[in-house]
């Protein structure tokens, strides 16, 4: 079932890719993808190109994919290993979600970080890491 779902999502992604994102399998391994995310223009990541690894578990879509940045990112919700603190990749995962929706959520996180649930608290509490951090960090 996982493979059938992954193939369907790949076709959907190729037909209607999310803005500023692309993704697909690495070699012939349908369970291991690489995504490319263009830094959102309304963020400090504008102009950046970010590589993201996506690993689907054998019981996908009942378990979330493992998603991690391969490109180093200075962000309160992404640690130095590339792990992403995003609820839909953990306890809020639903089989109704797709890779496309995950990529959109990751892009949204680049634009709107969540300093209230940081993976890297030191960054979340810095006043200079993000131009509008005064509005984000209390």
Coordinates of C-alpha atoms in Angstrom, one line a residue:
X1 CA 0.0 0.0 0.0
X2 CA 2.8 2.4 0.9
X3 CA 4.4 2.1 -2.6
X4 CA 1.1 2.7 -4.4
X5 CA 0.5 5.8 -2.3
X6 CA 4.0 7.2 -2.8
X7 CA 3.7 6.7 -6.6
X8 CA 0.4 8.5 -6.6
X9 CA 1.8 11.4 -4.6
X10 CA 4.8 11.6 -7.0
X11 CA 2.5 11.9 -9.9
X12 CA 0.4 14.5 -8.1
X13 CA 3.5 16.5 -7.2
X14 CA 4.8 16.4 -10.8
X15 CA 1.4 17.5 -12.1
X16 CA 0.8 20.3 -9.6
X17 CA 4.0 21.2 -7.6
X18 CA 3.8 23.4 -4.6
X19 CA 5.2 26.9 -5.1
X20 CA 9.0 27.1 -4.8
X21 CA 9.3 23.3 -4.2
X22 CA 10.2 20.2 -6.1
X23 CA 10.7 16.6 -4.9
X24 CA 11.3 13.2 -6.3
X25 CA 12.9 9.8 -5.6
X26 CA 16.7 9.4 -5.2
X27 CA 17.7 6.9 -7.9
X28 CA 15.2 4.1 -8.1
X29 CA 14.3 4.1 -4.4
X30 CA 10.7 5.3 -4.1
X31 CA 11.0 5.4 -0.3
X32 CA 13.9 7.9 -0.3
X33 CA 13.3 11.3 -1.9
X34 CA 15.1 14.6 -2.1
X35 CA 13.2 17.9 -2.1
X36 CA 14.5 21.3 -3.1
X37 CA 12.9 24.3 -1.4
X38 CA 13.6 27.8 -2.7
X39 CA 13.8 30.3 0.2
X40 CA 10.6 32.2 0.5
X41 CA 10.9 35.8 -0.8
X42 CA 9.3 37.3 2.3
X43 CA 11.9 35.7 4.7
X44 CA 15.5 35.9 5.6
X45 CA 16.0 32.8 3.4
X46 CA 15.1 34.6 0.2
X47 CA 17.4 33.5 -2.6
X48 CA 18.5 30.4 -0.7
X49 CA 18.2 26.9 -2.1
X50 CA 17.6 24.2 0.5
X51 CA 17.9 20.5 0.1
X52 CA 15.6 18.3 2.2
X53 CA 15.7 14.5 2.6
X54 CA 12.4 12.6 2.8
X55 CA 12.3 9.0 4.0
X56 CA 9.0 7.2 3.8
X57 CA 8.4 4.4 6.4
X58 CA 7.1 1.0 5.2
X59 CA 3.7 1.8 6.9
X60 CA 3.3 5.2 5.1
X61 CA 0.8 6.9 5.1
X62 CA -0.1 5.6 8.6
X63 CA 3.2 6.9 9.9
X64 CA 4.7 10.3 8.9
X65 CA 7.7 10.5 6.6
X66 CA 11.0 11.5 8.2
X67 CA 11.9 14.9 6.8
X68 CA 15.3 16.7 7.4
X69 CA 17.2 19.6 6.0
X70 CA 20.5 18.6 4.3
X71 CA 21.4 22.2 3.9
X72 CA 22.4 24.0 7.1
X73 CA 19.7 26.4 8.3
X74 CA 19.9 28.9 11.1
X75 CA 16.3 28.6 12.4
X76 CA 14.7 28.0 15.9
X77 CA 12.7 25.0 14.7
X78 CA 15.5 23.2 12.7
X79 CA 18.6 21.9 14.5
X80 CA 22.1 21.4 13.3
X81 CA 21.3 17.8 12.2
X82 CA 18.5 19.2 10.0
X83 CA 15.7 17.8 12.2
X84 CA 12.5 19.8 11.9
X85 CA 10.2 20.6 14.8
X86 CA 6.9 20.6 13.0
X87 CA 3.7 19.0 14.6
X88 CA 2.5 17.4 11.4
X89 CA 5.7 15.4 11.2
X90 CA 5.0 14.0 14.7
X91 CA 1.8 13.9 16.8
X92 CA -0.4 15.8 14.4
X93 CA 0.4 13.5 11.4
X94 CA -2.7 12.3 9.5
X95 CA -2.8 9.8 6.6
X96 CA -4.8 12.6 4.8
X97 CA -1.6 14.7 4.6
X98 CA 0.6 14.4 1.6
X99 CA 4.3 15.2 0.7
X100 CA 3.0 18.3 -1.1
X101 CA 1.3 19.6 2.1
X102 CA 4.4 18.7 4.2
X103 CA 6.6 20.8 1.8
X104 CA 4.2 23.7 2.0
X105 CA 4.3 23.5 5.8
X106 CA 8.1 23.5 5.8
X107 CA 8.1 26.5 3.5
X108 CA 5.6 28.2 5.9
X109 CA 7.9 27.5 8.8
X110 CA 10.8 29.3 7.0
X111 CA 8.5 32.3 6.7
X112 CA 6.8 32.1 10.1
X113 CA 9.0 30.3 12.7
X114 CA 7.5 29.1 15.9
X115 CA 9.7 30.4 18.8
X116 CA 7.2 29.0 21.3
X117 CA 8.1 25.5 20.4
X118 CA 11.8 25.7 19.5
X119 CA 14.1 22.9 18.7
X120 CA 17.0 25.3 19.2
X121 CA 16.0 27.6 22.2
X122 CA 19.2 29.7 21.9
X123 CA 18.1 30.8 18.4
X124 CA 14.4 31.3 19.4
X125 CA 15.5 33.8 22.1
X126 CA 17.9 35.9 20.0
X127 CA 16.6 39.3 19.0
X128 CA 18.8 39.4 15.9
X129 CA 18.2 36.1 14.1
X130 CA 15.2 37.3 12.3
X131 CA 14.5 40.9 11.2
X132 CA 11.0 41.0 12.8
X133 CA 12.0 39.0 15.9
X134 CA 10.8 41.8 18.1
X135 CA 7.3 40.8 17.1
X136 CA 8.0 37.1 17.5
X137 CA 10.0 36.9 20.7
X138 CA 8.5 38.2 23.9

